[in-house]
CSV table of C-alpha atoms in Angstrom, one decimal:
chain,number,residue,atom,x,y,z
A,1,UNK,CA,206.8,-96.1,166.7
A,2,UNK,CA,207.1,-97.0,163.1
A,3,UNK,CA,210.3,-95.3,161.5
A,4,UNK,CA,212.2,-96.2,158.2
A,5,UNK,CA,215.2,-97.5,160.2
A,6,UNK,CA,213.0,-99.6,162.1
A,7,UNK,CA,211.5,-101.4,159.0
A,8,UNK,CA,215.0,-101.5,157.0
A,9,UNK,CA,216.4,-103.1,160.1
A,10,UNK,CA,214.1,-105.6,159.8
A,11,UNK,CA,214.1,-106.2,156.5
A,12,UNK,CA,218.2,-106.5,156.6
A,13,UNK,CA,217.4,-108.8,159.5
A,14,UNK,CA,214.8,-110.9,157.7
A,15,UNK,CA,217.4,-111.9,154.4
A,16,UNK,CA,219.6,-112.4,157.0
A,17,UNK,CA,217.4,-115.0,158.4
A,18,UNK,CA,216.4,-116.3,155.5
A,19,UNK,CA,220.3,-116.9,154.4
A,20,UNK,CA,220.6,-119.0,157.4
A,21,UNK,CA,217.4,-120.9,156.5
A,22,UNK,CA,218.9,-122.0,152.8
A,23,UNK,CA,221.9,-122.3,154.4
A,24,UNK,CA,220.5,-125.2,156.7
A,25,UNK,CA,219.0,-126.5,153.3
A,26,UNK,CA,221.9,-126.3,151.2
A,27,UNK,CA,224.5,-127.9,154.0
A,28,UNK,CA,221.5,-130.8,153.7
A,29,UNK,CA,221.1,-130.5,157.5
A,30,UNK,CA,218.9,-132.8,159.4
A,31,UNK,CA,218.1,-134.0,163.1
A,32,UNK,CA,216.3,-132.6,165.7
A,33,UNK,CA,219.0,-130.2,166.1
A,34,UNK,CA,218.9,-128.3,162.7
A,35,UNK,CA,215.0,-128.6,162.9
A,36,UNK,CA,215.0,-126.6,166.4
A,37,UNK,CA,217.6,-124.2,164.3
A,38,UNK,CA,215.5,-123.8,161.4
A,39,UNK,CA,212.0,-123.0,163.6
A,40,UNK,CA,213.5,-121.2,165.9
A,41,UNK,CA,214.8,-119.0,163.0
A,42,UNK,CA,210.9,-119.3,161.5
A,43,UNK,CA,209.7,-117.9,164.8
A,44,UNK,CA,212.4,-114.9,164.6
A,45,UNK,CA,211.2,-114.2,161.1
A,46,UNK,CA,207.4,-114.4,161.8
A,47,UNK,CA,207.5,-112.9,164.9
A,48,UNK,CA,209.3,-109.7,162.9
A,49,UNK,CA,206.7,-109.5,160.1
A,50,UNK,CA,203.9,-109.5,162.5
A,51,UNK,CA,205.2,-107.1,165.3
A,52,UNK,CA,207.0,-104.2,162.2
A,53,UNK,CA,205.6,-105.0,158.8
A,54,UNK,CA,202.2,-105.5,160.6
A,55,UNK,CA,202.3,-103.0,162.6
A,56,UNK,CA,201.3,-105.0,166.0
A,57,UNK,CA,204.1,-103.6,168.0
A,58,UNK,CA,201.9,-100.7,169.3
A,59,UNK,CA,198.5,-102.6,169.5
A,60,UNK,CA,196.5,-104.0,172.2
A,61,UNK,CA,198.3,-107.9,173.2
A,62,UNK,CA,195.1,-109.8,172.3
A,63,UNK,CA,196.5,-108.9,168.6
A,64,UNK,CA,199.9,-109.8,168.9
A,65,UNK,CA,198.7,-112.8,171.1
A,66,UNK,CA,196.1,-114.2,167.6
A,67,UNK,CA,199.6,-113.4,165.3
A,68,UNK,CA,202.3,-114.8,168.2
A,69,UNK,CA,199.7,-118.1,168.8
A,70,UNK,CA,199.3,-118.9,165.3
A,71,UNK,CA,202.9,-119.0,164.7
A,72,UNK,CA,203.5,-121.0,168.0
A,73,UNK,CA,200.9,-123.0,167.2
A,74,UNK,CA,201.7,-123.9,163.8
A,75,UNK,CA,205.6,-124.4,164.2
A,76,UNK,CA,204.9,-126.6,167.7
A,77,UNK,CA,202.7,-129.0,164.9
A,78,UNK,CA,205.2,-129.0,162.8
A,79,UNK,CA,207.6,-129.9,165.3
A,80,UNK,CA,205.3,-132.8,166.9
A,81,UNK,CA,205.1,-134.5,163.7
A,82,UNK,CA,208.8,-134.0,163.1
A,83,UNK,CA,209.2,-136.0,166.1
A,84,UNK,CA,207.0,-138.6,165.6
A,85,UNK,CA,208.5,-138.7,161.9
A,86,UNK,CA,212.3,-139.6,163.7
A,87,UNK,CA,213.7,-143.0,163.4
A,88,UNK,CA,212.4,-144.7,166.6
B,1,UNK,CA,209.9,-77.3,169.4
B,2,UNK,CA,212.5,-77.5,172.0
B,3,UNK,CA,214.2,-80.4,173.6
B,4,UNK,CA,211.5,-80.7,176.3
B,5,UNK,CA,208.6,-81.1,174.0
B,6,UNK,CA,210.5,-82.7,171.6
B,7,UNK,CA,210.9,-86.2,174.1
B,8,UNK,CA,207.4,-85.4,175.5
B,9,UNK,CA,206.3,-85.8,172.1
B,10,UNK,CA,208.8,-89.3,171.7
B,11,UNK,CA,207.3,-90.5,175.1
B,12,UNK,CA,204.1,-90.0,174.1
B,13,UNK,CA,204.7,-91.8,170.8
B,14,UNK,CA,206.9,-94.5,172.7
B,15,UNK,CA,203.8,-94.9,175.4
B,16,UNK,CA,201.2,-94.9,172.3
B,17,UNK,CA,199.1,-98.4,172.7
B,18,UNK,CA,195.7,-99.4,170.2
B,19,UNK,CA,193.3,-100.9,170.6
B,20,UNK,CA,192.9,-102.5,167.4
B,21,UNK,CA,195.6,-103.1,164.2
B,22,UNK,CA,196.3,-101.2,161.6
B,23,UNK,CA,193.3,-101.3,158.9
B,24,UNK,CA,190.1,-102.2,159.4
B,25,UNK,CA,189.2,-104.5,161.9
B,26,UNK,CA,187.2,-106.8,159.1
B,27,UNK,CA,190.2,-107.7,157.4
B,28,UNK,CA,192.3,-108.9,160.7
B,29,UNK,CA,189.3,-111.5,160.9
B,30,UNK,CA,189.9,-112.6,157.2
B,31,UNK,CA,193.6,-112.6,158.0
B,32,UNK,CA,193.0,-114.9,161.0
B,33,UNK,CA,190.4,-117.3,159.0
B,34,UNK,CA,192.9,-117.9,156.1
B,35,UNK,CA,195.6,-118.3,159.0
B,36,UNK,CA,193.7,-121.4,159.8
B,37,UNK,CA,193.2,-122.4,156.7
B,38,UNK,CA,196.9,-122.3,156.4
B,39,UNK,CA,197.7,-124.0,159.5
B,40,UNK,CA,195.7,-126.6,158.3
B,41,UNK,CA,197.2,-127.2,155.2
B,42,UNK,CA,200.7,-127.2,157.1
B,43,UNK,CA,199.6,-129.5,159.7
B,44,UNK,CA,198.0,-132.3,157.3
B,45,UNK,CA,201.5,-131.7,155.2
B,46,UNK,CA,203.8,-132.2,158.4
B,47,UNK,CA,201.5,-135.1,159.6
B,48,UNK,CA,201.6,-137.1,156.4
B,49,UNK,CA,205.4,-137.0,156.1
B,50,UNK,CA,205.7,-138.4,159.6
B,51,UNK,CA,204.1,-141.4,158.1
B,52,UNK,CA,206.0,-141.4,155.2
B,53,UNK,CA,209.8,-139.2,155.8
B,54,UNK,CA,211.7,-141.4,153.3
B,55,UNK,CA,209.6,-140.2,150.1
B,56,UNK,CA,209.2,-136.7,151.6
B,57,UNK,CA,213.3,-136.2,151.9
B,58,UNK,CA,213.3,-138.2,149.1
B,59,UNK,CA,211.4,-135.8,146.9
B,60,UNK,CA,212.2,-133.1,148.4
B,61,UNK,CA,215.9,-133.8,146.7
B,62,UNK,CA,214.2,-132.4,143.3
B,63,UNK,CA,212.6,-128.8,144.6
B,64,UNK,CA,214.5,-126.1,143.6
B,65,UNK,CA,215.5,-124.9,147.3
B,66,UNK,CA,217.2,-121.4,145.3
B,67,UNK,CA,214.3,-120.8,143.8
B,68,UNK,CA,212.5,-121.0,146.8
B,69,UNK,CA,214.8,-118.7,148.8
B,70,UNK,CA,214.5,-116.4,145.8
B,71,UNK,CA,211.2,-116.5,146.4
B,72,UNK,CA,211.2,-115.7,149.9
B,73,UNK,CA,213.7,-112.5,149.1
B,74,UNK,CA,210.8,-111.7,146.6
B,75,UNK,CA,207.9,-111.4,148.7
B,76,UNK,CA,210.3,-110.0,152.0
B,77,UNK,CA,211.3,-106.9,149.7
B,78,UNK,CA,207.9,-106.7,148.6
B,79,UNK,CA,206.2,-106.5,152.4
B,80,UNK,CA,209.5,-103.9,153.3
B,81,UNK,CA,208.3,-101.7,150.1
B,82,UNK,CA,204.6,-102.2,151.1
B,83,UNK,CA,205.3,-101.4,155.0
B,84,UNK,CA,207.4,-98.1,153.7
B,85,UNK,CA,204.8,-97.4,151.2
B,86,UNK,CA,202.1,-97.4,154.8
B,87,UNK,CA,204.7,-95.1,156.4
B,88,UNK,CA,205.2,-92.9,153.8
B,89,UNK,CA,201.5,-92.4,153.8
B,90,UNK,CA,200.7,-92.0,157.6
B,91,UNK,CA,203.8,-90.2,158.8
B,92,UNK,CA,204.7,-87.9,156.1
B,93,UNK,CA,201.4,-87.9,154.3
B,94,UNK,CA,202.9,-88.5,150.7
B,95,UNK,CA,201.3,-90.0,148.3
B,96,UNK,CA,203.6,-89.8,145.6
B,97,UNK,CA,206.3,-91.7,147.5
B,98,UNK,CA,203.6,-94.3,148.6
B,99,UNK,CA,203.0,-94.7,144.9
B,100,UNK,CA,206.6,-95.3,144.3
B,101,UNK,CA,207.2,-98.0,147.3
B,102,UNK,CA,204.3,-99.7,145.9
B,103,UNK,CA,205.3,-100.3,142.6
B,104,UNK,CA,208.7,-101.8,144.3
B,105,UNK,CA,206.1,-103.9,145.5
B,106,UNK,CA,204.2,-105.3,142.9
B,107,UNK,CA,208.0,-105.5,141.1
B,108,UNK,CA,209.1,-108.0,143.8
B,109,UNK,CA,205.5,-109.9,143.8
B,110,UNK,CA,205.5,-110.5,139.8
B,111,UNK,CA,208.8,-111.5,140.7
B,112,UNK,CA,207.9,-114.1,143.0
B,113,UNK,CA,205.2,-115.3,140.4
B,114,UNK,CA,207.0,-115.8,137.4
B,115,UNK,CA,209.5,-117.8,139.2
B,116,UNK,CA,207.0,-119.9,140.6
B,117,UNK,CA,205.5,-120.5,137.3
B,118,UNK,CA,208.9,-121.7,136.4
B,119,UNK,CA,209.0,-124.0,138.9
B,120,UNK,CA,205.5,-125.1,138.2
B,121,UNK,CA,206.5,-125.5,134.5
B,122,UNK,CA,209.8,-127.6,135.1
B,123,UNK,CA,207.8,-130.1,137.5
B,124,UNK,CA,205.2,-130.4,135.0
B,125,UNK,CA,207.5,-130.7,131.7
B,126,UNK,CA,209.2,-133.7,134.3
B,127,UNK,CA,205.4,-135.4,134.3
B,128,UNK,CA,204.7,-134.7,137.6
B,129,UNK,CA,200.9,-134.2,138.6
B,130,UNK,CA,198.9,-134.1,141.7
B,131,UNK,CA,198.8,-138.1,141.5
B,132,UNK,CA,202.6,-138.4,141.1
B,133,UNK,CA,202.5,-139.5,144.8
B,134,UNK,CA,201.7,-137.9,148.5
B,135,UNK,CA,204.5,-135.5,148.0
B,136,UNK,CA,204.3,-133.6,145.0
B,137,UNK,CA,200.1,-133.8,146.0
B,138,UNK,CA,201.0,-132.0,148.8
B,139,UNK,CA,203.7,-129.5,147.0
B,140,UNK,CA,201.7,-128.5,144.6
B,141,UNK,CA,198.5,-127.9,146.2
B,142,UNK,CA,200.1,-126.1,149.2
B,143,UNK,CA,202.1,-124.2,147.1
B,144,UNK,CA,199.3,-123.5,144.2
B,145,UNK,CA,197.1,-122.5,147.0
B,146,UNK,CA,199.2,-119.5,148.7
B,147,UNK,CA,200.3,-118.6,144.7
B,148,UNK,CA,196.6,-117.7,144.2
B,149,UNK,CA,196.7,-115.5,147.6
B,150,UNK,CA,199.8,-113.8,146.0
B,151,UNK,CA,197.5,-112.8,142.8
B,152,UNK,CA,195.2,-111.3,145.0
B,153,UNK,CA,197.6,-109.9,147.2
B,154,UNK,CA,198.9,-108.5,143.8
B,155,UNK,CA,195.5,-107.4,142.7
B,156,UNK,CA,194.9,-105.6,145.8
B,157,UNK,CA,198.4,-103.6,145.6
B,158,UNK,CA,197.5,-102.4,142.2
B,159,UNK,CA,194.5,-101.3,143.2
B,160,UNK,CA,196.5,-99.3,146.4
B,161,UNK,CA,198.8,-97.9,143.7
B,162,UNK,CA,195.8,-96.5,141.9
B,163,UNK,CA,194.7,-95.2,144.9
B,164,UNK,CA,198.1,-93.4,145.6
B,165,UNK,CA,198.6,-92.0,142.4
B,166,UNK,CA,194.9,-90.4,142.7
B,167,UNK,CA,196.5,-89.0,146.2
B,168,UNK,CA,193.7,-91.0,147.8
B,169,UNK,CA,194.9,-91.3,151.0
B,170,UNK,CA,196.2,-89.5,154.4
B,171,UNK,CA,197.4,-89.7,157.8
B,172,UNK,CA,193.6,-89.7,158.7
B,173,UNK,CA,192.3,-91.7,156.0
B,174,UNK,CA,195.2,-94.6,155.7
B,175,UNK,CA,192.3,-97.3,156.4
B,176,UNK,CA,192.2,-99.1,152.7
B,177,UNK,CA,196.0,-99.0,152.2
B,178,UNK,CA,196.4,-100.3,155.7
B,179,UNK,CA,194.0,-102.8,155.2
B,180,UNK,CA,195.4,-104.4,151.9
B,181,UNK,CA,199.0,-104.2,153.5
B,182,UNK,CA,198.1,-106.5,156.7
B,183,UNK,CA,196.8,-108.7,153.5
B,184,UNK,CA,199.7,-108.8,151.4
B,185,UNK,CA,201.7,-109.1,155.0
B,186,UNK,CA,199.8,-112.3,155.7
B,187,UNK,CA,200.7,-113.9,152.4
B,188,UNK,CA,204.4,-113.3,153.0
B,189,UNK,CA,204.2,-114.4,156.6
B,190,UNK,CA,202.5,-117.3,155.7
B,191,UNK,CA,205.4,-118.0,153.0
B,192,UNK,CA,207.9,-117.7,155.8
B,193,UNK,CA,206.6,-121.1,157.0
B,194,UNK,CA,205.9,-122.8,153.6
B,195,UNK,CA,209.6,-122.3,152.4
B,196,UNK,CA,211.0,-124.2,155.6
B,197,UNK,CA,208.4,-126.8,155.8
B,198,UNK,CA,208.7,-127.9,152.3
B,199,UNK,CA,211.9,-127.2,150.8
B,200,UNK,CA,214.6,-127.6,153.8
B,201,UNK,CA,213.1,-130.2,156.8
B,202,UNK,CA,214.5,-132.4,156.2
């Protein structure tokens, strides 16, 4: 069920998230390490927009499933070619 | 109501499952054909600095990373005031207040744009263009590419404000607003990706 609190938790959780993000940025973090860090806190943040500001929460999973897979799907990419981009 | 029907009524709305999203269903398959489009664009982008990391972290030294976070506060406030605007609309059935949480939103959204045109206009005082090298290519078509899905997203939200202000919509009769909000939605979510991807992997 969609109330206020619900969506101002998740936006106080969202600039929350995105502090840490910057924060990874700013402390010039890298390694496979800060990059799990940084999608992991992309996934947290997608996931939230999707499921509250969406409004998937409620809906039938083949919906959440299209919103969940893309973000899987495009962060595990993104990943990959981190991966491949590593020193060898 | 009394305490009885009062949790039958929470059950029922805790127990309440859809069939299909907010809106109407035509714009969830829009959503999901510019979510490829997207996932494209940030695929090819993560692929080519594979080949090439030292430019990209190179480059990447002369974003403005605060920007971009102010940014990403920007269009995050803007989805909150849109999402309250939705509920404001289809739980209390108040247009006025809808009107009001969607001006918050277009606030935050010409926010977002006129610090991105700053951003463009520093980069391109500095003489960088598309052919600058695989980077800025990359940054600024990326980028220039979900700013125009912003403007829409913007033109849409003014047209939803309109539509408030005329008290043109209800708990029944939400279908347009919710519509244009899983649109503006989409641009944000897609922005939650772009900000990591170009301005902190690093």
């Amino acid at each position: 069920m969609m109330t206020t609190r619900r969506l101002d938790l998740t936006l106080a959780a969202l600039l929350a998230a995105t502090l840490a993000t910057w924060g990874i940025g700013e402390a010039g973090a890298a390694g496979v390490l800060a990059m799990i860090a940084m999608l992991a806190l992309t996934f947290f943040k997608g996931r939230l927009i999707a499921l509250e500001f969406m409004g998937l929460r409620p809906v039938k999973l083949f919906w959440r499933a299209m919103l969940i897979g893309w973000l899987v799907l495009v962060l595990g990419l993104i990943a990959l070619a981190y991966w491949i981009g590593l020193p060898a | 109501m009394d305490a009885t029907a009062s949790q039958l009524t929470q059950t029922h709305e805790h127990d309440e499952q859809f069939q299909t999203p907010p809106g109407d269903l035509a714009i969830w398959f829009f959503i999901l054909a510019e979510l490829l489009a997207f996932a494209v664009f940030f695929s090819a982008y993560a692929f080519a600095r594979a080949n090439d990391v030292a430019l990209f972290n190179e480059m990447q030294q002369e974003v403005d990373r605060n920007l971009g976070a102010l940014n990403t506060v920007f269009l995050i406030t803007a989805s909150w005031c849109v999402a309250r605007a939705v509920h404001a609309v289809t739980r209390l059935g108040q247009n006025r207040i809808a009107s009001h949480w969607l001006l918050g939103g277009i606030f935050c959204g010409a926010g977002f744009l006129v610090v991105k045109m700053f951003e463009y206009s520093a980069k391109f005082g500095a003489g960088i263009s598309l052919s600058t090298n695989t980077f800025w290519m990359f940054y600024l078509s990326l980028t220039f590419f979900h700013f125009m899905h912003v403007i829409l997203g913007m033109v849409i939200l003014c047209v939803l404000w309109v539509q408030t202000r005329k008290g043109g919509y209800g708990p029944k009769n939400a279908n347009g607003l919710e519509s244009g909000a899983a649109y503006w939605h989409m641009v944000d979510l897609v922005w939650i990706v772009l900000f990591p991807l170009v301005y902190v992997m690093r």
